[in-house]
Short mmCIF file of C-alpha atoms in Angstrom, two decimals:
data_model
loop_
_atom_site.label_atom_id
_atom_site.label_comp_id
_atom_site.label_asym_id
_atom_site.label_seq_id
_atom_site.Cartn_x
_atom_site.Cartn_y
_atom_site.Cartn_z
CA UNK A 372 134.99 143.34 85.85
CA UNK A 373 133.93 142.91 89.30
CA UNK A 374 135.76 141.90 92.15
CA UNK A 375 134.77 140.92 95.78
CA UNK A 376 137.06 142.04 98.43
CA UNK A 377 136.91 140.57 101.67
CA UNK A 378 139.30 142.28 104.05
CA UNK A 379 140.84 141.19 107.67
CA UNK A 380 137.33 139.60 108.13
CA UNK A 381 135.97 137.41 111.18
CA UNK A 382 132.38 136.05 112.00
CA UNK A 383 131.68 134.64 114.90
CA UNK A 384 128.58 132.57 116.28
CA UNK A 385 128.65 133.27 119.96
CA UNK A 386 131.53 131.80 121.50
CA UNK A 387 132.25 129.85 118.33
CA UNK A 388 134.53 131.40 115.69
CA UNK A 389 133.61 130.01 111.75
CA UNK A 390 135.61 133.18 110.39
CA UNK A 391 139.48 134.11 111.53
CA UNK A 392 140.29 136.88 109.99
CA UNK A 393 139.99 136.40 106.33
CA UNK A 394 141.88 138.49 103.85
CA UNK A 395 140.89 137.35 99.89
CA UNK A 396 139.83 138.99 96.51
CA UNK A 397 137.28 136.92 94.48
CA UNK A 398 138.37 138.24 90.33
CA UNK A 399 136.83 137.52 87.56
CA UNK A 400 137.53 133.79 86.33
CA UNK A 401 136.29 130.52 88.28
CA UNK A 402 137.50 130.49 91.96
CA UNK A 403 136.83 126.70 93.90
CA UNK A 404 136.42 127.52 97.67
CA UNK A 405 138.41 124.43 98.88
CA UNK A 406 137.65 122.89 102.82
CA UNK A 407 136.48 120.52 105.13
CA UNK A 408 132.83 120.52 106.81
CA UNK A 409 132.57 122.72 109.03
CA UNK A 410 135.24 124.71 107.29
CA UNK A 411 133.28 128.61 107.07
CA UNK A 412 132.98 128.10 103.27
CA UNK A 413 129.07 128.86 103.56
CA UNK A 414 130.04 131.61 106.20
CA UNK A 415 132.68 133.28 103.83
CA UNK A 416 129.85 133.18 101.04
CA UNK A 417 126.75 134.20 102.97
CA UNK A 418 128.89 136.90 104.49
CA UNK A 419 129.65 137.54 100.39
CA UNK A 420 125.95 137.14 99.36
CA UNK A 421 125.03 139.26 101.64
CA UNK A 422 123.15 137.10 104.15
CA UNK A 423 125.64 137.89 107.00
CA UNK A 424 127.10 140.63 108.55
CA UNK A 425 131.01 140.47 109.22
CA UNK A 426 131.90 140.53 113.23
CA UNK A 427 134.79 142.90 111.98
CA UNK A 428 136.38 143.50 108.65
CA UNK A 429 134.78 144.12 105.05
CA UNK A 430 133.25 142.23 102.88
CA UNK A 431 132.61 144.37 99.52
CA UNK A 432 131.61 144.29 96.01
CA UNK A 433 133.71 146.74 93.98
CA UNK A 434 134.79 148.68 96.81
CA UNK A 435 130.91 149.05 98.34
CA UNK A 436 129.88 146.84 101.05
CA UNK A 437 127.03 143.77 100.78
CA UNK A 438 125.67 143.58 103.62
CA UNK A 439 122.38 145.61 103.45
CA UNK A 440 122.74 146.76 100.54
CA UNK A 441 120.02 145.50 98.10
CA UNK A 442 121.82 146.93 94.59
CA UNK A 443 123.99 144.58 95.38
CA UNK A 444 121.84 142.04 93.72
CA UNK A 445 122.11 143.08 90.61
CA UNK A 446 125.68 142.47 90.17
CA UNK A 447 125.76 138.98 92.52
CA UNK A 448 123.24 135.89 91.35
CA UNK A 449 123.02 132.87 94.50
CA UNK A 450 122.69 130.08 94.65
CA UNK A 451 122.23 128.90 97.86
CA UNK A 452 123.26 124.71 99.47
CA UNK A 453 119.37 125.16 101.46
CA UNK A 454 116.37 122.66 99.08
CA UNK A 455 113.65 125.09 100.49
CA UNK A 456 113.07 126.86 96.75
CA UNK A 457 108.87 126.93 96.23
CA UNK A 458 107.87 123.47 95.67
CA UNK A 459 104.49 124.05 94.34
CA UNK A 460 106.23 126.17 91.69
CA UNK A 461 106.75 124.95 88.57
CA UNK A 462 110.35 125.41 87.07
CA UNK A 463 109.04 127.63 84.95
CA UNK A 464 106.72 129.77 86.68
CA UNK A 465 110.12 130.19 89.64
CA UNK A 466 112.48 131.12 87.31
CA UNK A 467 109.82 133.34 86.01
CA UNK A 468 109.34 135.03 89.64
CA UNK A 469 113.30 135.35 90.27
CA UNK A 470 113.10 137.65 86.44
CA UNK A 471 110.48 139.65 87.79
CA UNK A 472 111.59 139.87 90.85
CA UNK A 473 114.84 141.38 89.58
CA UNK A 474 112.95 143.49 87.57
CA UNK A 475 114.04 142.56 83.85
CA UNK A 476 112.30 144.58 81.00
CA UNK A 477 111.42 140.75 79.64
CA UNK A 478 111.49 138.77 82.28
CA UNK A 479 109.63 136.14 80.42
CA UNK A 480 112.30 135.66 77.43
CA UNK A 481 114.97 135.59 80.58
CA UNK A 482 113.37 132.60 81.91
CA UNK A 483 113.72 131.03 79.11
CA UNK A 484 116.88 131.50 78.37
CA UNK A 485 118.20 131.20 81.52
CA UNK A 486 116.20 127.61 81.56
CA UNK A 487 118.00 126.99 78.41
CA UNK A 488 120.92 127.24 79.33
CA UNK A 489 120.65 124.74 82.76
CA UNK A 490 118.55 122.44 79.77
CA UNK A 491 115.30 122.42 82.11
CA UNK A 492 113.18 123.33 79.38
CA UNK A 493 111.34 120.23 78.92
CA UNK A 494 110.85 119.76 82.20
CA UNK A 495 110.22 123.93 83.31
CA UNK A 496 106.25 122.91 83.85
CA UNK A 497 106.64 120.26 86.07
CA UNK A 498 105.87 121.02 89.55
CA UNK A 499 109.70 121.41 91.88
CA UNK A 500 108.51 119.20 93.87
CA UNK A 501 108.76 116.40 91.64
CA UNK A 502 112.40 117.29 90.48
CA UNK A 503 115.36 115.17 91.51
CA UNK A 504 118.22 116.58 93.47
CA UNK A 505 119.95 117.32 90.52
CA UNK A 506 117.62 119.01 88.49
CA UNK A 507 116.57 121.33 91.28
CA UNK A 508 120.38 122.25 91.55
CA UNK A 509 119.80 123.32 87.94
CA UNK A 510 116.78 125.42 88.41
CA UNK A 511 118.95 127.13 91.51
CA UNK A 512 121.56 127.85 88.61
CA UNK A 513 118.68 128.94 86.06
CA UNK A 514 117.41 131.37 89.08
CA UNK A 515 120.90 132.81 89.38
CA UNK A 516 121.58 133.51 85.70
CA UNK A 517 118.19 134.98 85.00
CA UNK A 518 119.85 138.11 85.09
CA UNK A 519 123.18 138.09 83.83
CA UNK A 520 125.22 138.62 86.79
CA UNK A 521 128.96 139.38 87.02
CA UNK A 522 129.05 137.63 90.17
CA UNK A 523 127.86 134.24 90.61
CA UNK A 524 128.32 132.35 94.26
CA UNK A 525 127.72 128.63 94.69
CA UNK A 526 127.29 127.06 98.10
CA UNK A 527 128.22 123.06 97.06
CA UNK A 528 126.38 123.03 94.11
CA UNK A 529 127.67 119.74 92.73
CA UNK A 530 126.09 117.33 96.05
CA UNK A 531 123.76 115.05 94.98
CA UNK A 532 124.61 115.63 91.30
CA UNK A 533 125.43 113.06 89.22
CA UNK A 534 128.42 112.65 86.81
CA UNK A 535 126.68 113.96 83.55
CA UNK A 536 125.02 116.55 85.71
CA UNK A 537 128.25 117.41 86.99
CA UNK A 538 130.13 117.45 83.77
CA UNK A 539 127.56 119.87 82.43
CA UNK A 540 126.93 122.23 85.18
CA UNK A 541 131.58 122.91 85.53
CA UNK A 542 131.41 123.52 81.84
CA UNK A 543 128.46 126.13 82.23
CA UNK A 544 130.82 127.63 84.66
CA UNK A 545 133.82 127.60 82.92
CA UNK A 546 131.92 129.18 80.01
CA UNK A 547 131.23 131.60 82.24
CA UNK A 548 134.71 132.57 83.67
CA UNK A 549 135.98 132.36 80.59
CA UNK A 550 133.74 135.21 79.65
CA UNK A 551 135.11 137.34 82.21
CA UNK A 552 132.54 136.70 85.26
CA UNK A 553 133.62 136.43 88.58
CA UNK A 554 132.50 132.61 89.83
CA UNK A 555 132.59 131.32 93.58
CA UNK A 556 132.44 127.37 94.47
CA UNK A 557 132.78 125.60 97.49
CA UNK A 558 133.70 122.20 97.87
CA UNK A 559 134.96 119.75 100.20
CA UNK A 560 136.31 117.63 97.20
CA UNK A 561 140.14 118.44 95.98
CA UNK A 562 139.15 116.61 92.90
CA UNK A 563 136.11 118.77 91.74
CA UNK A 564 137.94 121.96 92.67
CA UNK A 565 141.15 120.84 90.70
CA UNK A 566 138.99 120.11 87.60
CA UNK A 567 136.86 123.35 87.35
CA UNK A 568 138.76 126.21 89.52
CA UNK A 569 141.78 128.32 87.90
CA UNK A 570 142.22 129.61 91.33
CA UNK A 571 142.20 127.58 94.71
CA UNK A 572 141.50 129.45 98.14
CA UNK A 573 141.86 126.45 100.65
CA UNK A 574 140.07 127.30 103.99
CA UNK A 575 140.28 125.39 107.50
CA UNK A 576 138.92 125.71 110.55
CA UNK A 577 138.17 129.05 109.60
CA UNK A 578 141.70 130.48 108.27
CA UNK A 579 143.24 130.81 105.18
CA UNK A 580 145.17 128.27 104.66
CA UNK A 581 146.13 128.61 101.07
CA UNK A 582 145.50 130.25 98.01
CA UNK A 583 146.94 129.87 94.38
CA UNK A 584 146.52 127.85 91.40
CA UNK A 585 145.72 124.23 91.25
CA UNK A 586 149.24 122.60 90.41
CA UNK A 587 150.44 124.79 93.50
CA UNK A 588 147.66 123.53 96.13
CA UNK A 589 148.44 119.67 94.78
CA UNK A 590 151.62 119.82 95.37
CA UNK A 591 151.70 121.57 98.70
CA UNK A 592 149.08 118.14 99.21
CA UNK A 593 151.51 116.22 98.02
CA UNK A 594 154.72 117.30 99.15
CA UNK A 595 153.50 117.09 103.01
CA UNK A 596 155.05 114.14 105.07
CA UNK A 597 152.78 111.04 104.70
CA UNK A 598 151.53 108.46 107.34
CA UNK A 599 151.59 104.97 105.76
CA UNK A 600 150.74 101.47 107.38
CA UNK A 601 152.47 98.76 106.58
CA UNK A 602 152.22 94.85 107.04
CA UNK A 603 154.05 92.62 105.70
CA UNK A 604 156.05 88.70 106.12
CA UNK A 605 159.43 90.63 108.17
CA UNK A 606 158.56 93.69 109.20
CA UNK A 607 161.50 94.11 110.81
CA UNK A 608 163.56 93.81 107.87
CA UNK A 609 161.60 95.99 105.80
CA UNK A 610 162.00 98.79 108.55
CA UNK A 611 165.34 98.46 108.30
CA UNK A 612 165.92 98.42 104.55
CA UNK A 613 163.23 101.05 104.68
CA UNK A 614 165.05 104.01 107.00
CA UNK A 615 168.49 103.67 104.81
CA UNK A 616 166.74 105.54 102.02
CA UNK A 617 166.30 108.83 101.95
CA UNK A 618 162.39 108.79 101.58
CA UNK A 619 161.35 107.90 104.75
CA UNK A 620 162.11 110.01 108.10
CA UNK A 621 160.40 107.72 110.78
CA UNK A 622 159.69 103.98 111.47
CA UNK A 623 157.95 102.58 114.32
CA UNK A 624 157.07 99.41 115.07
CA UNK A 625 153.89 99.32 116.18
CA UNK A 626 152.51 96.02 118.69
CA UNK A 627 149.60 96.36 118.71
CA UNK A 628 148.39 96.81 115.29
CA UNK A 629 151.13 94.21 114.56
CA UNK A 630 152.30 96.47 111.23
CA UNK A 631 155.11 99.58 110.64
CA UNK A 632 154.33 102.65 111.28
CA UNK A 633 155.56 104.77 108.81
CA UNK A 634 156.45 108.35 108.02
CA UNK A 635 157.37 109.37 104.00
CA UNK A 636 159.38 112.56 103.60
CA UNK A 637 159.83 112.08 99.85
CA UNK A 638 156.35 110.78 98.84
CA UNK A 639 157.05 110.30 94.93
CA UNK A 640 160.32 108.42 96.66
CA UNK A 641 158.67 105.66 98.66
CA UNK A 642 156.11 104.80 96.43
CA UNK A 643 158.96 103.47 94.29
CA UNK A 644 161.33 102.15 96.78
CA UNK A 645 158.68 100.57 99.02
CA UNK A 646 157.89 97.70 96.63
CA UNK A 647 161.05 97.47 95.57
CA UNK A 648 163.14 96.98 98.38
CA UNK A 649 159.88 94.17 99.31
CA UNK A 650 161.07 92.98 96.25
CA UNK A 651 164.72 93.03 96.55
CA UNK A 652 164.97 91.25 100.13
CA UNK A 653 162.00 88.59 99.78
CA UNK A 654 159.38 90.19 101.95
CA UNK A 655 156.04 89.50 101.31
CA UNK A 656 154.01 93.29 101.53
CA UNK A 657 149.79 92.54 102.87
CA UNK A 658 149.02 96.01 103.56
CA UNK A 659 150.45 99.39 102.44
CA UNK A 660 147.19 101.78 103.54
CA UNK A 661 148.08 105.50 104.13
CA UNK A 662 146.79 106.46 107.12
CA UNK A 663 146.15 109.86 107.95
CA UNK A 664 144.70 110.38 104.29
CA UNK A 665 141.04 111.78 105.87
CA UNK A 666 140.84 115.42 104.13
CA UNK A 667 140.98 117.28 108.05
CA UNK A 668 145.02 116.06 107.97
CA UNK A 669 145.89 117.37 104.80
CA UNK A 670 143.83 120.51 105.26
CA UNK A 671 145.58 120.87 108.54
CA UNK A 672 148.99 120.17 107.58
CA UNK A 673 148.20 123.32 105.16
CA UNK A 674 147.10 125.54 107.79
CA UNK A 675 150.49 124.92 109.34
CA UNK A 676 152.62 125.23 106.23
CA UNK B 947 105.23 149.47 96.57
CA UNK B 948 102.52 146.74 95.66
CA UNK B 949 104.70 143.67 93.87
CA UNK B 950 102.57 141.31 91.68
CA UNK B 951 105.03 138.44 91.80
CA UNK B 952 105.56 138.51 95.70
CA UNK B 953 101.49 138.78 95.90
CA UNK B 954 100.95 135.67 93.94
CA UNK B 955 103.73 133.58 95.48
CA UNK B 956 101.92 134.17 99.00
CA UNK B 957 98.53 133.40 97.51
CA UNK B 958 99.94 130.59 95.94
CA UNK B 959 101.76 129.70 99.08
CA UNK B 960 98.70 130.14 101.07
CA UNK B 961 96.21 128.44 99.34
CA UNK B 962 97.87 125.72 98.02
CA UNK B 963 98.84 123.78 100.43
CA UNK B 964 97.76 122.60 103.58
CA UNK B 965 97.14 125.57 104.80
CA UNK B 966 94.34 125.74 102.72
CA UNK B 967 92.28 123.44 104.29
CA UNK B 968 92.26 125.29 107.63
CA UNK B 969 91.29 128.37 105.98
CA UNK B 970 87.91 126.65 104.73
CA UNK B 971 87.07 124.34 107.89
CA UNK B 972 87.06 127.51 109.90
CA UNK B 973 84.60 129.63 108.23
CA UNK B 974 82.78 126.25 107.04
CA UNK B 975 82.55 125.57 110.98
CA UNK B 976 81.07 128.99 112.01
CA UNK B 977 78.01 128.22 109.40
CA UNK B 978 77.28 124.85 110.11
CA UNK B 979 76.73 126.24 113.83
CA UNK B 980 75.03 129.57 112.35
CA UNK B 981 72.61 126.81 110.62
CA UNK B 982 72.33 124.12 113.48
CA UNK B 983 71.34 126.89 116.01
CA UNK B 984 69.00 128.61 113.24
CA UNK B 985 67.31 125.04 113.32
CA UNK B 986 66.77 124.34 116.33
CA UNK B 987 65.57 126.86 118.32
CA UNK B 988 64.31 130.60 118.44
CA UNK B 989 67.36 132.27 117.73
CA UNK B 990 67.05 135.89 119.01
CA UNK B 991 69.44 138.87 119.02
CA UNK B 992 71.17 137.58 122.20
CA UNK B 993 71.99 134.34 120.75
CA UNK B 994 73.34 135.66 117.27
CA UNK B 995 75.88 138.30 119.75
CA UNK B 996 76.81 135.00 121.69
CA UNK B 997 77.78 133.68 118.58
CA UNK B 998 79.57 136.20 116.51
CA UNK B 999 81.09 138.14 119.54
CA UNK B 1000 81.66 134.54 121.71
CA UNK B 1001 82.63 132.07 118.76
CA UNK B 1002 83.58 134.19 116.23
CA UNK B 1003 85.14 137.06 117.06
CA UNK B 1004 86.98 135.28 119.99
CA UNK B 1005 88.05 132.51 117.74
CA UNK B 1006 87.43 132.03 114.52
CA UNK B 1007 88.74 135.57 113.66
CA UNK B 1008 91.75 135.24 115.32
CA UNK B 1009 92.59 131.61 114.18
CA UNK B 1010 92.23 132.93 110.34
CA UNK B 1011 94.93 135.26 111.33
CA UNK B 1012 97.54 133.11 112.99
CA UNK B 1013 96.67 131.02 109.72
CA UNK B 1014 96.98 133.52 107.08
CA UNK B 1015 99.21 136.33 109.03
CA UNK B 1016 102.31 133.16 109.56
CA UNK B 1017 101.73 131.49 106.90
CA UNK B 1018 102.14 134.56 104.36
CA UNK B 1019 106.07 134.54 105.50
CA UNK B 1020 107.29 131.99 107.80
CA UNK B 1021 107.19 128.82 105.75
CA UNK B 1022 109.75 130.48 103.13
CA UNK B 1023 111.50 131.68 106.46
CA UNK B 1024 111.89 128.41 107.56
CA UNK B 1025 112.73 126.70 104.54
CA UNK B 1026 115.13 129.37 103.11
CA UNK B 1027 113.61 130.33 100.39
CA UNK B 1028 113.23 133.60 101.61
CA UNK B 1029 116.65 133.81 100.29
CA UNK B 1030 115.04 134.40 96.26
CA UNK B 1031 112.66 137.20 97.35
CA UNK B 1032 115.41 138.96 98.97
CA UNK B 1033 118.75 138.18 96.53
CA UNK B 1034 117.41 140.91 94.58
CA UNK B 1035 116.98 144.19 94.61
CA UNK B 1036 113.66 145.03 95.96
CA UNK B 1037 113.06 147.05 99.12
CA UNK B 1038 112.19 144.88 101.42
CA UNK B 1039 109.13 147.38 103.13
CA UNK B 1040 107.73 146.81 99.66
CA UNK B 1041 108.17 143.02 100.11
CA UNK B 1042 106.60 142.87 103.68
CA UNK B 1043 103.21 145.63 102.33
CA UNK B 1044 102.96 143.21 99.87
CA UNK B 1045 102.57 140.28 102.18
CA UNK B 1046 100.60 142.18 104.37
CA UNK B 1047 98.33 142.85 101.83
CA UNK B 1048 98.04 139.67 100.66
CA UNK B 1049 97.17 138.23 104.63
CA UNK B 1050 94.62 141.27 104.84
CA UNK B 1051 92.60 139.69 101.68
CA UNK B 1052 92.87 136.42 102.68
CA UNK B 1053 92.15 136.89 106.23
CA UNK B 1054 89.16 139.07 105.39
CA UNK B 1055 87.80 136.68 103.36
CA UNK B 1056 87.99 133.65 105.56
CA UNK B 1057 86.47 135.22 108.55
CA UNK B 1058 84.88 139.09 107.88
CA UNK B 1059 82.25 137.59 105.23
CA UNK B 1060 81.43 134.34 106.97
CA UNK B 1061 80.89 136.42 110.07
CA UNK B 1062 78.83 138.15 108.09
CA UNK B 1063 76.58 135.35 106.71
CA UNK B 1064 76.68 133.62 109.31
CA UNK B 1065 75.39 136.34 111.70
CA UNK B 1066 72.57 136.71 108.27
CA UNK B 1067 71.37 132.61 108.77
CA UNK B 1068 71.37 133.59 112.70
CA UNK B 1069 68.74 136.93 112.59
CA UNK B 1070 68.49 138.29 109.62
CA UNK B 1071 70.71 141.12 110.43
CA UNK B 1072 68.58 142.37 112.56
CA UNK B 1073 69.93 145.32 114.67
CA UNK B 1074 72.89 145.58 112.33
CA UNK B 1075 74.64 142.93 114.09
CA UNK B 1076 75.62 140.88 111.49
CA UNK B 1077 77.15 144.18 109.23
CA UNK B 1078 78.68 145.05 113.03
CA UNK B 1079 80.27 142.07 113.89
CA UNK B 1080 81.67 141.73 110.32
CA UNK B 1081 83.15 145.12 110.09
CA UNK B 1082 84.70 144.31 113.34
CA UNK B 1083 86.03 141.08 112.42
CA UNK B 1084 87.55 142.99 109.05
CA UNK B 1085 89.09 145.00 110.86
CA UNK B 1086 90.90 142.71 113.50
CA UNK B 1087 92.00 140.93 110.48
CA UNK B 1088 94.12 144.10 109.56
CA UNK B 1089 96.30 143.94 113.21
CA UNK B 1090 96.18 140.25 113.16
CA UNK B 1091 97.79 140.45 109.82
CA UNK B 1092 99.90 142.07 110.69
CA UNK B 1093 101.02 141.41 114.20
CA UNK B 1094 101.27 137.68 112.91
CA UNK B 1095 103.39 138.38 109.81
CA UNK B 1096 105.57 139.82 112.58
CA UNK B 1097 106.13 136.85 114.27
CA UNK B 1098 106.07 134.63 111.44
CA UNK B 1099 109.52 136.64 111.00
CA UNK B 1100 110.68 136.59 114.40
CA UNK B 1101 110.47 132.79 115.54
CA UNK B 1102 110.68 130.04 114.15
CA UNK B 1103 107.58 128.83 116.12
CA UNK B 1104 105.77 131.64 114.74
CA UNK B 1105 102.37 129.39 114.47
CA UNK B 1106 102.63 127.90 117.92
CA UNK B 1107 102.69 131.34 119.52
CA UNK B 1108 99.87 132.66 117.72
CA UNK B 1109 98.06 129.74 118.42
CA UNK B 1110 98.60 130.53 122.30
CA UNK B 1111 97.95 133.93 121.59
CA UNK B 1112 95.03 133.69 119.81
CA UNK B 1113 93.07 130.60 122.09
CA UNK B 1114 94.67 131.74 125.08
CA UNK B 1115 94.55 135.68 125.19
CA UNK B 1116 92.37 136.52 122.84
CA UNK B 1117 89.38 133.33 123.34
CA UNK B 1118 89.99 133.30 126.73
CA UNK B 1119 91.59 136.54 129.13
CA UNK B 1120 90.50 138.61 126.02
CA UNK B 1121 86.89 137.65 126.87
CA UNK B 1122 87.22 137.64 130.97
CA UNK B 1123 89.25 138.52 132.91
CA UNK B 1124 89.11 142.68 132.90
CA UNK B 1125 92.32 144.16 132.46
CA UNK B 1126 93.80 141.64 129.84
CA UNK B 1127 90.77 142.55 127.79
CA UNK B 1128 92.33 146.11 127.12
CA UNK B 1129 95.12 144.50 125.73
CA UNK B 1130 93.03 142.77 122.99
CA UNK B 1131 92.91 143.14 119.35
CA UNK B 1132 89.67 141.56 119.77
CA UNK B 1133 87.96 144.22 121.94
CA UNK B 1134 89.61 147.26 120.14
CA UNK B 1135 88.00 145.51 116.73
CA UNK B 1136 84.44 145.47 119.25
CA UNK B 1137 84.52 149.09 119.60
CA UNK B 1138 83.30 149.31 115.72
CA UNK B 1139 80.63 146.76 116.18
CA UNK B 1140 79.59 148.69 119.02
CA UNK B 1141 79.35 152.12 116.96
CA UNK B 1142 77.69 150.24 114.33
CA UNK B 1143 75.48 147.82 115.71
CA UNK B 1144 71.93 149.04 116.83
CA UNK B 1145 71.13 150.38 120.35
CA UNK B 1146 69.04 147.01 121.11
CA UNK B 1147 72.08 144.56 120.26
CA UNK B 1148 73.72 145.59 122.79
CA UNK B 1149 77.81 144.80 121.67
CA UNK B 1150 80.07 146.43 124.03
CA UNK B 1151 83.75 146.63 123.59
CA UNK B 1152 86.48 147.41 126.39
CA UNK B 1153 88.51 150.48 125.22
CA UNK B 1154 86.58 153.62 123.19
CA UNK B 1155 85.97 153.76 119.37
CA UNK B 1156 88.86 156.40 118.32
CA UNK B 1157 91.42 154.43 121.32
CA UNK B 1158 90.19 151.45 119.28
CA UNK B 1159 91.04 152.35 116.27
CA UNK B 1160 94.38 154.12 117.26
CA UNK B 1161 95.13 150.48 118.48
CA UNK B 1162 94.58 149.11 115.86
CA UNK B 1163 96.71 151.17 113.87
CA UNK B 1164 99.34 151.50 115.83
CA UNK B 1165 99.71 147.21 115.98
CA UNK B 1166 99.26 147.03 112.28
CA UNK B 1167 101.65 150.12 111.18
CA UNK B 1168 104.13 148.99 114.40
CA UNK B 1169 104.33 145.22 113.33
CA UNK B 1170 104.68 146.32 109.55
CA UNK B 1171 107.22 148.48 110.21
CA UNK B 1172 109.66 146.04 112.08
CA UNK B 1173 108.94 143.48 110.36
CA UNK B 1174 110.63 145.29 107.37
CA UNK B 1175 113.22 146.33 109.53
CA UNK B 1176 113.71 142.10 110.55
CA UNK B 1177 113.47 141.28 107.16
CA UNK B 1178 116.18 144.11 105.59
CA UNK B 1179 118.90 142.02 108.09
CA UNK B 1180 117.89 138.48 107.88
CA UNK B 1181 121.09 136.16 108.12
CA UNK B 1182 121.76 132.75 106.95
CA UNK B 1183 123.68 130.83 109.26
CA UNK B 1184 126.59 129.14 108.65
CA UNK B 1185 127.02 125.33 108.34
CA UNK B 1186 126.52 123.69 111.86
#
């Protein structure tokens, strides 16, 4: 049982605040760190991995500070986002070197096992420079797993993976979580996180926006007001019909766009009501598109909530 | 302290890439020049001294030092792969000392040995000139390795800064401008050559032997110490 404790932690770079007073515990099981690009996920992971000191607050592993504490790496396995990884070595040489650096008693068998776990045994004698992105990612995984750590930190591990590799890695991480390890991975894709993580921490603009299981996060995201842009054969009549329904809170006739800007407050009901009303009034719908579905706007809603 | 794995990775990085070409090309150039000079005319001790002192010590040795010293750690820091070394329960000083030993080994092999050979080709080690300059090159290799290794941990532009230092400070000022010469690894190392070389060789250096050796040792130890300090606080910046 290993827990990473982040306590009122901030980190700034010059005038830019990357992480703003975040407190969270990362315990056993799979935790997803979700947030748009630039939210401070990597900064958090770098602090958890001992590669960045917090500006204020503390980041500890079972009570011991991680920054400048080499012994923490007996427990931590790190999968960095950056690609640099001794391209002139073969996969085998790379993972073996990692095992030796951990001073394992039998580095060769540990390396063999780690490479088998990520299914890279067949390609282990090729130079890393010849690997595809997914293969590199798996060898990185093997190097992080080689000393059987109780904590695994992964920065955007699914980037650049094809669907099959993604499934494989998810399966592997799920297994590690089920055996009581503390697994934390970052992602900016909600679907990725909700498929894998039993617990989700949402970070937006350096702040801790939400925390909970995926149902709670999903509900927070779908329950927010949605904005739609709708074009139809008779915008004015459609607007009149829609505003009478409790699922909408505001409708604007947008002259520039020649469309309706609709604010829906009951997402489920609105998606049901819109086509029904249109049919009843004999109005044709030309365009129905969500106008604020960018991740940033979804996330910033969470921050305000 | 010496870590076999770190040493293996460092050797492979130094000798397996484009850097290796430079490492082989520079000593080769020295030997070619030595052979050419030998074949073309009368070679006396003075010509030997000029070639080994003015060309080898002033240019080739510091350049090899830059290539090996910065190459022992700079590229790993640039591409982030040093994370795999550092995310381990290994002492940072051990990593630096190992890399320093490797860099020294490579620099000595590619500078002191060719200097000795060149001296032998030129005048057959008359007045001990070949041995004297080879010893000086070896001593300089140690200090250069430490300084350029440190540079590799301090700046992303280690190679450029190293080249400027090697070519402008050591080769130009270090050989000509009086005040600057006292602050030059080359001059410190030349105290050894002065000591070893025969009385007729007339090798001179700017500082005394004790001072020279002390400064070389201080530069080496100081460089290694500060480099391990830098490694202890190595950070990864967050997402841009």
